Amino acid sequence: MKLRELLHAIPVQQLEGLLEVDVLSVCFDSRKVSADSLFVAVRGVHTDGHLYLDKAVENGAKVLVLDTLPVQLREEITYVVVADTSYVLGLLASNFYGDPSKGLKLVGITGTNGKTTIATLLFNLFKSLGYHVGLLSTVENKIGDRVIPATHTTPDPIALNMLLREMVDEGCDYCFMEVSSHAVVQQRIAGLRFAGGVFSNITHDHLDFHGTFDHYIKAKKKFFDDLDRFAFALTNVDDRNGTVMLQNTFAHKKTYGLKTMADFKAKVVESHLDGMLLQVDGHEVWVKLVGGFNAYNLLAVYGAAILLEQETMKVLTAMSDIAGAEGRFDVVRSTNGTVGIVDYAHTPDAVENVLSTIRELRKGGQQIITVLGCGGDRDKTKRPEMAEVAVRLSDKVIITSDNPRTEDPMAIIRDMEAGVDSKDRKHVFTIAERKEAIRAACHLAQAGDIVLIAGKGHEKYQEVHGVRHHFDDKEILIETFNEQ
């Protein structure tokens, strides 16, 4: 592609060099630059791409996109000066891959909890309705039946547009993607055309990155602010910040809720460990998911499907048969009747939702034993809050490791223990090794008790000192149940 074509609709401030240059790839990592690449110097959280201009040129870059010209210019290089390289990276990636988001209906889902479940349910629903569909999620990316491993909740702009291009080329009608607050702030979705946006909820999370809860809310809100008038904006009106998301959007505004008047309404009629009966807009439907939080997730899915012009009865019929995302209230049963639940809950609100649901569903005499850890190098303020919630809603709690990353596991555990009242300490155990903590919880459980393993959900690794080791909560749970 010629540079002239690639710069279509790009807000260029200054150009030094030739426009009729062939560009064979777009990169923002100098290590991935090859012959005839365009390199975008992005100022990131950990490093600044402007420090690697020489390296990019050595590796074959012919065009450099930056926000400040270097003192000495090379005659053979074209320099493109822009105000915001992060934003322009998204536009360039979209241009390079032929505006793929316009070739299908792209729906973004944002919020603290529920993003993965809503995106996965929408993917499964539309697939069952006969469409060819794409998925971009924390757990996995999919194009039809083809699975592509996920490394981030929202990929970088180049990977994102490349995946969308593949989806369009393979005939996808829709793509459902999680949109993280990090992705919004870091401009990873710049240049994308969304057919709709869905807001699940917002609670305490990611303050290590955003600094304040207000900044976190504004990051989520910006996604809706940027939607155009041809899109829909669907929000959870029961969340106290739900309507905030709609304040400045040009999109078609719609709401869903269980408690408040809304465009899409539902209520839980019956709830069991293997599913629940919902009444959705006056129609009853049995679903395989459990809990009030999943009632919200399913209602969001229903609302989005109707806004995407699907038939009500076909949607409800399909909803009755679809499964949720891996590692989200994932139930495993032992031969003696003990119930194990693996869940990705890693915020205070998510832990409270899961444990409240378990308490509502348990029968008399069933103990709840919770295994809980917190990730290292992440928001420290939520650690004591998560422990407090777990202790308050469980009969016994084992505090353990999650992904310590570069932190000392015991330091993380001490942060969590600060949230445990002295009168409750006799019901709380500390086992730093996560595998042993899971095994201990299973051995503490009597026939019929419920063991919740919270925090990692679908993850198949544990990260310690920058190294990822194979680790699967569900695998360990099943192994331990089989030994009993």
Coordinates of C-alpha atoms in Angstrom, one line a residue:
M1 CA 0.0 0.0 0.0
K2 CA 1.3 3.5 -0.8
L3 CA 1.8 5.9 2.1
R4 CA -0.5 8.4 0.4
E5 CA -3.4 5.9 0.7
L6 CA -2.5 4.9 4.2
L7 CA -2.6 8.5 5.4
H8 CA -6.2 8.9 4.3
A9 CA -8.2 10.9 6.9
I10 CA -5.1 11.0 9.2
P11 CA -4.6 14.4 11.0
V12 CA -1.0 15.0 9.8
Q13 CA 0.7 18.1 11.2
Q14 CA 3.9 17.9 9.2
L15 CA 5.4 15.7 6.5
E16 CA 9.1 15.4 5.7
G17 CA 9.9 13.1 2.8
L18 CA 8.1 11.2 0.0
L19 CA 4.4 10.2 -0.1
E20 CA 4.8 7.7 -2.9
V21 CA 6.4 5.1 -0.6
D22 CA 5.4 1.5 -0.5
V23 CA 4.4 0.3 3.0
L24 CA 4.4 -3.4 3.6
S25 CA 3.5 -3.4 7.3
V26 CA 2.6 -1.2 10.2
C27 CA 4.4 -1.7 13.5
F28 CA 4.7 0.0 16.9
D29 CA 7.3 -2.4 18.2
S30 CA 10.7 -1.8 16.7
R31 CA 11.6 -5.5 17.2
K32 CA 8.8 -6.4 14.7
V33 CA 9.9 -4.0 12.0
S34 CA 11.0 -5.5 8.7
A35 CA 11.7 -4.1 5.2
D36 CA 9.5 -1.3 4.1
S37 CA 7.6 -1.0 7.4
L38 CA 5.9 2.0 8.8
F39 CA 6.9 2.5 12.5
V40 CA 4.6 4.4 14.9
A41 CA 6.4 5.8 17.9
V42 CA 3.9 5.4 20.7
R43 CA 4.4 6.8 24.2
G44 CA 3.3 3.9 26.4
V45 CA 3.1 3.2 30.1
H46 CA 6.5 1.5 30.3
T47 CA 8.5 2.9 27.4
D48 CA 8.5 5.5 24.6
G49 CA 8.7 4.4 21.0
H50 CA 10.6 7.6 20.2
L51 CA 13.6 6.1 21.9
Y52 CA 13.7 3.3 19.2
L53 CA 13.6 5.3 16.0
D54 CA 17.1 4.3 15.0
K55 CA 16.4 0.6 15.8
A56 CA 13.3 0.7 13.6
V57 CA 15.3 2.2 10.7
E58 CA 18.0 -0.4 11.1
N59 CA 15.4 -3.1 10.9
G60 CA 14.0 -1.7 7.6
A61 CA 11.4 1.0 8.4
K62 CA 11.0 3.6 5.6
V63 CA 8.3 5.7 7.3
L64 CA 8.4 7.0 10.9
V65 CA 5.2 8.4 12.5
L66 CA 6.0 10.5 15.6
D67 CA 4.9 13.5 17.6
T68 CA 8.3 15.3 17.6
L69 CA 10.8 15.4 14.8
P70 CA 14.4 14.2 15.7
V71 CA 17.2 16.8 15.4
Q72 CA 18.8 15.1 12.4
L73 CA 16.6 13.7 9.6
R74 CA 17.6 10.9 7.3
E75 CA 17.1 11.6 3.6
E76 CA 15.8 8.1 2.8
I77 CA 13.2 8.2 5.6
T78 CA 9.7 9.8 5.4
Y79 CA 8.7 11.5 8.7
V80 CA 5.0 12.0 9.5
V81 CA 4.3 14.3 12.5
V82 CA 1.0 13.9 14.3
A83 CA -0.4 15.2 17.6
D84 CA -1.2 11.8 19.2
T85 CA 0.6 8.7 17.9
S86 CA -1.6 6.3 20.0
Y87 CA -4.7 7.6 18.3
V88 CA -3.2 7.6 14.9
L89 CA -1.9 4.0 15.3
G90 CA -5.5 2.8 15.4
L91 CA -6.4 4.9 12.3
L92 CA -3.4 3.6 10.4
A93 CA -4.1 0.0 11.4
S94 CA -7.7 0.4 10.2
N95 CA -6.6 1.9 6.9
F96 CA -3.9 -0.7 6.3
Y97 CA -6.4 -3.6 6.8
G98 CA -9.1 -1.9 4.7
D99 CA -11.5 -0.6 7.4
P100 CA -12.6 -4.1 8.5
S101 CA -14.9 -2.9 11.2
K102 CA -17.2 -1.5 8.5
G103 CA -17.4 -4.9 6.8
L104 CA -19.4 -6.5 9.7
K105 CA -21.5 -5.4 12.7
L106 CA -19.2 -4.9 15.6
V107 CA -20.6 -4.7 19.1
G108 CA -18.4 -3.7 22.1
I109 CA -19.1 -4.7 25.7
T110 CA -17.6 -2.8 28.5
G111 CA -18.0 -2.7 32.3
T112 CA -16.2 -4.1 35.3
N113 CA -17.9 -7.5 35.5
G114 CA -19.8 -9.5 32.9
K115 CA -17.9 -8.4 29.8
T116 CA -16.6 -11.9 28.9
T117 CA -19.9 -13.6 29.7
I118 CA -22.0 -11.2 27.6
A119 CA -19.6 -11.3 24.7
T120 CA -19.4 -15.1 24.8
L121 CA -23.2 -15.5 25.1
L122 CA -23.8 -13.1 22.2
F123 CA -21.3 -15.1 20.1
N124 CA -22.9 -18.4 21.0
L125 CA -26.4 -17.0 20.5
F126 CA -25.8 -15.6 17.0
K127 CA -23.9 -18.7 16.0
S128 CA -27.0 -20.8 17.0
L129 CA -29.1 -18.4 15.0
G130 CA -27.2 -19.4 11.9
Y131 CA -24.7 -16.5 11.5
H132 CA -21.0 -16.7 11.0
V133 CA -19.6 -14.8 14.0
G134 CA -16.4 -13.5 15.5
L135 CA -15.4 -13.1 19.2
L136 CA -12.7 -11.0 20.9
S137 CA -12.6 -11.8 24.6
T138 CA -10.4 -12.3 27.7
V139 CA -10.7 -16.1 27.4
E140 CA -10.2 -16.5 23.7
N141 CA -10.7 -15.0 20.2
K142 CA -12.7 -17.0 17.7
I143 CA -13.6 -16.8 14.1
G144 CA -16.4 -19.2 13.7
D145 CA -15.1 -22.5 15.1
R146 CA -11.5 -21.5 14.9
V147 CA -9.9 -20.5 18.2
I148 CA -7.1 -17.9 18.5
P149 CA -5.5 -17.6 21.9
A150 CA -6.1 -14.3 23.7
T151 CA -3.3 -12.4 25.4
H152 CA -5.3 -9.2 26.3
T153 CA -8.9 -8.4 27.0
T154 CA -8.7 -6.0 24.0
P155 CA -5.8 -6.6 21.5
D156 CA -3.5 -3.8 20.3
P157 CA -4.8 -1.9 17.3
I158 CA -2.8 -3.8 14.7
A159 CA -3.7 -7.3 16.0
L160 CA -7.3 -6.1 16.4
N161 CA -7.7 -4.9 12.9
M162 CA -5.9 -7.9 11.5
L163 CA -8.3 -10.2 13.3
L164 CA -11.3 -8.2 12.1
R165 CA -9.9 -8.4 8.5
E166 CA -9.8 -12.2 8.8
M167 CA -13.3 -12.2 10.1
V168 CA -14.6 -10.1 7.2
D169 CA -12.6 -12.2 4.7
E170 CA -14.1 -15.4 6.2
G171 CA -17.6 -14.1 5.9
C172 CA -18.5 -13.1 9.5
D173 CA -21.7 -11.1 9.8
Y174 CA -21.1 -10.0 13.4
C175 CA -18.2 -9.6 15.9
F176 CA -18.7 -9.3 19.7
M177 CA -15.8 -7.9 21.6
E178 CA -14.8 -6.9 25.1
V179 CA -13.7 -3.3 25.4
S180 CA -11.6 -2.7 28.5
S181 CA -11.0 0.6 30.1
H182 CA -7.3 0.3 29.4
A183 CA -8.1 -0.1 25.7
V184 CA -10.2 3.0 25.7
V185 CA -7.6 5.2 27.4
Q186 CA -4.7 3.7 25.3
Q187 CA -6.7 4.3 22.1
R188 CA -6.7 0.7 21.0
I189 CA -10.1 1.0 19.5
A190 CA -9.4 4.2 17.6
G191 CA -10.7 4.0 14.0
L192 CA -13.2 1.3 14.6
R193 CA -16.9 1.6 13.6
F194 CA -19.2 0.0 16.2
A195 CA -22.8 -1.0 15.5
G196 CA -23.5 -0.9 19.2
G197 CA -22.1 -0.7 22.7
V198 CA -23.3 -2.5 25.9
F199 CA -22.5 -1.5 29.5
S200 CA -22.8 -4.1 32.2
N201 CA -21.8 -2.4 35.5
I202 CA -18.9 -0.5 37.2
T203 CA -17.4 -1.3 40.5
H204 CA -14.0 -1.0 42.3
D205 CA -11.2 -2.2 39.9
H206 CA -8.1 -1.0 38.0
L207 CA -7.4 2.0 40.3
D208 CA -3.7 1.1 40.0
F209 CA -4.0 2.2 36.3
H210 CA -6.7 4.9 36.4
G211 CA -5.8 6.5 39.7
T212 CA -9.3 7.4 40.8
F213 CA -12.8 5.8 40.4
D214 CA -13.9 9.0 38.6
H215 CA -11.2 8.5 36.0
Y216 CA -12.2 4.8 35.7
I217 CA -15.9 5.8 35.1
K218 CA -14.8 8.4 32.5
A219 CA -12.7 5.8 30.6
K220 CA -15.8 3.5 30.3
K221 CA -18.0 6.5 29.4
K222 CA -15.6 7.6 26.6
F223 CA -16.5 4.4 24.7
F224 CA -20.1 5.5 24.5
D225 CA -19.3 9.2 23.9
D226 CA -17.5 8.1 20.7
L227 CA -20.3 6.0 19.3
D228 CA -22.0 7.5 16.2
R229 CA -25.7 8.1 15.6
F230 CA -26.1 4.9 13.6
A231 CA -25.1 2.8 16.6
F232 CA -27.0 1.7 19.7
A233 CA -26.0 2.3 23.3
L234 CA -27.5 -0.3 25.7
T235 CA -26.9 0.3 29.5
N236 CA -27.8 -1.4 32.8
V237 CA -30.1 1.1 34.3
D238 CA -30.0 -0.6 37.7
D239 CA -26.3 0.3 38.0
R240 CA -26.0 3.7 39.6
N241 CA -23.6 4.9 36.9
G242 CA -25.6 3.2 34.1
T243 CA -27.3 6.3 32.8
V244 CA -24.1 8.3 33.1
M245 CA -22.8 6.2 30.1
L246 CA -25.6 7.6 27.9
Q247 CA -25.2 11.3 28.8
N248 CA -23.1 12.5 25.8
T249 CA -23.5 9.7 23.3
F250 CA -25.0 10.3 19.8
A251 CA -26.0 6.6 19.7
H252 CA -29.6 5.3 19.9
K253 CA -30.1 5.0 23.7
K254 CA -31.7 1.9 25.3
T255 CA -31.8 0.5 28.9
Y256 CA -32.2 -2.9 30.6
G257 CA -32.8 -3.8 34.2
L258 CA -34.4 -6.1 36.8
K259 CA -35.4 -3.5 39.3
T260 CA -36.0 -0.2 37.4
M261 CA -38.3 0.7 34.5
A262 CA -36.4 -0.1 31.4
D263 CA -36.7 -0.8 27.7
F264 CA -35.8 -4.5 28.3
K265 CA -37.1 -6.0 31.6
A266 CA -36.6 -9.4 33.3
K267 CA -37.1 -11.1 36.7
V268 CA -35.8 -14.3 38.2
V269 CA -38.8 -16.7 38.7
E270 CA -36.8 -19.7 40.0
S271 CA -33.1 -20.3 40.6
H272 CA -31.2 -23.6 41.1
L273 CA -27.6 -24.7 40.8
D274 CA -28.1 -26.0 37.3
G275 CA -30.0 -23.0 35.9
M276 CA -32.9 -20.6 36.4
L277 CA -36.3 -19.6 35.1
L278 CA -36.4 -16.1 33.8
Q279 CA -39.3 -13.9 32.7
V280 CA -38.0 -11.7 29.9
D281 CA -40.4 -9.0 28.6
G282 CA -43.3 -11.2 29.6
H283 CA -42.0 -14.5 28.2
E284 CA -40.7 -17.3 30.4
V285 CA -37.4 -19.0 29.5
W286 CA -35.3 -21.6 31.3
V287 CA -31.6 -20.9 31.0
K288 CA -28.4 -22.8 32.0
L289 CA -26.8 -19.9 33.9
V290 CA -27.2 -19.1 37.6
G291 CA -27.5 -16.0 39.7
G292 CA -28.9 -12.5 39.6
F293 CA -25.6 -11.3 38.0
N294 CA -26.2 -13.7 35.1
A295 CA -29.8 -12.6 34.8
Y296 CA -28.4 -9.1 34.0
N297 CA -25.9 -10.7 31.6
L298 CA -28.6 -12.6 29.8
L299 CA -30.9 -9.5 29.6
A300 CA -28.1 -7.5 28.1
V301 CA -27.7 -10.3 25.5
Y302 CA -31.4 -10.3 24.8
G303 CA -31.5 -6.5 24.4
A304 CA -28.5 -6.4 22.1
A305 CA -30.0 -9.2 19.9
I306 CA -33.3 -7.3 19.6
L307 CA -31.5 -4.1 18.8
L308 CA -29.6 -6.1 16.1
E309 CA -33.1 -6.8 14.6
Q310 CA -33.4 -10.5 15.6
E311 CA -36.8 -12.1 16.2
T312 CA -37.9 -12.2 19.9
M313 CA -39.0 -15.9 20.0
K314 CA -36.0 -17.1 18.1
V315 CA -33.7 -15.2 20.5
L316 CA -35.4 -16.6 23.6
T317 CA -35.4 -20.2 22.2
A318 CA -31.7 -20.0 21.5
M319 CA -31.0 -18.4 24.9
S320 CA -32.4 -21.5 26.6
D321 CA -29.7 -23.6 25.2
I322 CA -26.5 -21.5 25.2
A323 CA -23.7 -21.9 27.7
G324 CA -21.7 -19.2 29.4
A325 CA -18.0 -18.5 29.3
E326 CA -15.4 -20.9 30.6
G327 CA -14.5 -20.3 34.3
R328 CA -17.6 -18.3 35.1
F329 CA -19.7 -20.1 37.7
D330 CA -18.2 -23.3 36.4
V331 CA -19.8 -26.2 38.4
V332 CA -17.9 -29.5 39.2
R333 CA -19.5 -32.2 41.3
S334 CA -17.7 -34.9 43.3
T335 CA -19.0 -38.5 43.8
N336 CA -19.9 -37.7 47.4
G337 CA -22.1 -34.7 46.4
T338 CA -19.6 -31.9 47.2
V339 CA -20.1 -29.1 44.7
G340 CA -17.1 -27.2 43.4
I341 CA -17.5 -23.8 41.6
V342 CA -14.7 -22.2 39.7
D343 CA -15.2 -18.5 39.0
Y344 CA -13.2 -15.6 37.7
A345 CA -14.4 -13.2 40.4
H346 CA -11.5 -10.9 41.1
T347 CA -13.2 -7.7 42.4
P348 CA -15.0 -7.2 45.7
D349 CA -18.4 -6.8 43.8
A350 CA -17.8 -10.0 41.7
V351 CA -16.9 -12.0 44.8
E352 CA -20.0 -10.7 46.6
N353 CA -22.2 -11.6 43.6
V354 CA -21.0 -15.1 43.4
L355 CA -21.1 -15.8 47.1
S356 CA -24.6 -14.2 47.5
T357 CA -25.8 -16.4 44.7
I358 CA -24.4 -19.6 46.3
R359 CA -25.9 -18.6 49.7
E360 CA -29.3 -18.2 48.0
L361 CA -29.1 -21.6 46.3
R362 CA -27.5 -23.7 49.1
K363 CA -29.7 -26.1 51.2
G364 CA -29.7 -26.2 55.0
G365 CA -26.5 -27.5 56.5
Q366 CA -24.3 -26.9 53.4
Q367 CA -21.1 -25.1 54.2
I368 CA -19.5 -22.7 51.8
I369 CA -15.7 -22.9 51.7
T370 CA -14.0 -20.2 49.7
V371 CA -10.4 -20.2 48.3
L372 CA -9.4 -16.6 47.4
G373 CA -6.3 -14.8 46.2
C374 CA -5.4 -11.4 44.7
G375 CA -3.1 -10.7 41.8
G376 CA 0.2 -9.0 42.3
D377 CA 1.2 -5.7 40.7
R378 CA -2.5 -4.7 40.5
D379 CA -4.8 -2.5 42.6
K380 CA -3.9 -3.1 46.2
T381 CA -6.8 -1.3 47.7
K382 CA -9.3 -4.0 46.7
R383 CA -7.4 -6.8 48.6
P384 CA -8.8 -6.3 52.1
E385 CA -12.2 -5.6 50.6
M386 CA -12.2 -8.9 48.8
A387 CA -11.2 -10.8 51.9
E388 CA -13.8 -9.0 54.0
V389 CA -16.6 -10.0 51.5
A390 CA -15.4 -13.6 51.3
V391 CA -15.2 -14.0 55.1
R392 CA -18.6 -12.4 55.6
L393 CA -20.4 -14.7 53.1
S394 CA -18.5 -17.9 53.6
D395 CA -18.3 -20.5 56.5
K396 CA -14.6 -21.0 56.0
V397 CA -12.0 -19.1 53.9
I398 CA -8.6 -20.0 52.7
I399 CA -6.5 -17.0 51.6
T400 CA -3.9 -18.0 49.0
S401 CA -2.0 -16.8 46.0
D402 CA -3.4 -15.8 42.6
N403 CA -0.9 -14.5 40.1
P404 CA 1.8 -12.9 42.4
R405 CA 3.7 -11.6 39.3
T406 CA 6.7 -9.7 40.8
E407 CA 5.3 -9.3 44.3
D408 CA 6.0 -11.5 47.4
P409 CA 2.9 -13.8 47.7
M410 CA 2.9 -13.3 51.5
A411 CA 2.9 -9.6 51.2
I412 CA -0.3 -9.8 49.1
I413 CA -1.8 -12.2 51.6
R414 CA -1.0 -9.8 54.5
D415 CA -2.8 -7.1 52.6
M416 CA -5.9 -9.3 52.3
E417 CA -5.7 -10.4 56.0
A418 CA -6.1 -6.7 56.9
G419 CA -9.7 -7.0 55.9
V420 CA -10.4 -9.8 58.3
D421 CA -12.0 -8.9 61.7
S422 CA -10.3 -10.5 64.7
K423 CA -13.5 -12.3 65.7
D424 CA -13.5 -14.1 62.3
R425 CA -9.9 -15.3 62.2
K426 CA -10.7 -18.7 63.5
H427 CA -12.6 -19.4 60.2
V428 CA -9.8 -18.1 58.0
F429 CA -6.7 -20.1 57.0
T430 CA -3.6 -19.0 55.1
I431 CA -2.0 -21.4 52.5
A432 CA 0.3 -19.5 50.1
E433 CA 0.6 -22.4 47.6
R434 CA -2.6 -22.2 45.6
K435 CA -2.7 -25.9 44.7
E436 CA -2.5 -26.9 48.3
A437 CA -5.1 -24.3 49.2
I438 CA -7.6 -25.9 46.7
R439 CA -6.8 -29.4 47.9
A440 CA -7.2 -28.3 51.6
A441 CA -10.6 -26.8 50.8
C442 CA -11.8 -30.0 49.2
H443 CA -10.6 -32.0 52.2
L444 CA -12.3 -29.6 54.6
A445 CA -15.6 -30.1 52.8
Q446 CA -18.1 -32.6 53.9
A447 CA -20.6 -34.4 51.6
G448 CA -22.8 -31.8 50.0
D449 CA -20.7 -28.7 50.9
I450 CA -19.9 -26.1 48.3
V451 CA -16.3 -25.1 47.5
L452 CA -15.7 -21.8 45.6
I453 CA -12.4 -21.3 43.9
A454 CA -12.4 -17.6 43.0
G455 CA -10.1 -15.3 41.1
K456 CA -8.5 -17.2 38.1
G457 CA -11.5 -18.8 36.4
H458 CA -10.5 -19.7 32.8
E459 CA -6.8 -19.0 33.2
K460 CA -4.5 -21.9 32.6
Y461 CA -1.4 -20.4 34.2
Q462 CA 0.0 -18.8 37.3
E463 CA 2.5 -16.0 36.9
V464 CA 5.4 -15.9 39.3
H465 CA 8.3 -13.5 38.9
G466 CA 7.4 -12.9 35.3
V467 CA 7.2 -16.6 34.4
R468 CA 3.9 -18.3 33.5
H469 CA 3.6 -21.8 34.9
H470 CA 0.8 -24.2 33.9
F471 CA -2.0 -23.9 36.5
D472 CA -5.7 -24.7 36.1
D473 CA -8.0 -24.3 39.1
K474 CA -10.7 -26.6 37.5
E475 CA -8.1 -29.3 36.7
I476 CA -6.9 -29.4 40.3
L477 CA -10.4 -29.4 41.6
I478 CA -11.4 -32.4 39.5
E479 CA -8.2 -34.3 40.4
T480 CA -8.8 -33.7 44.1
F481 CA -12.4 -34.8 43.9
N482 CA -11.4 -38.0 42.1
E483 CA -9.0 -38.9 44.8
Q484 CA -11.7 -38.7 47.5

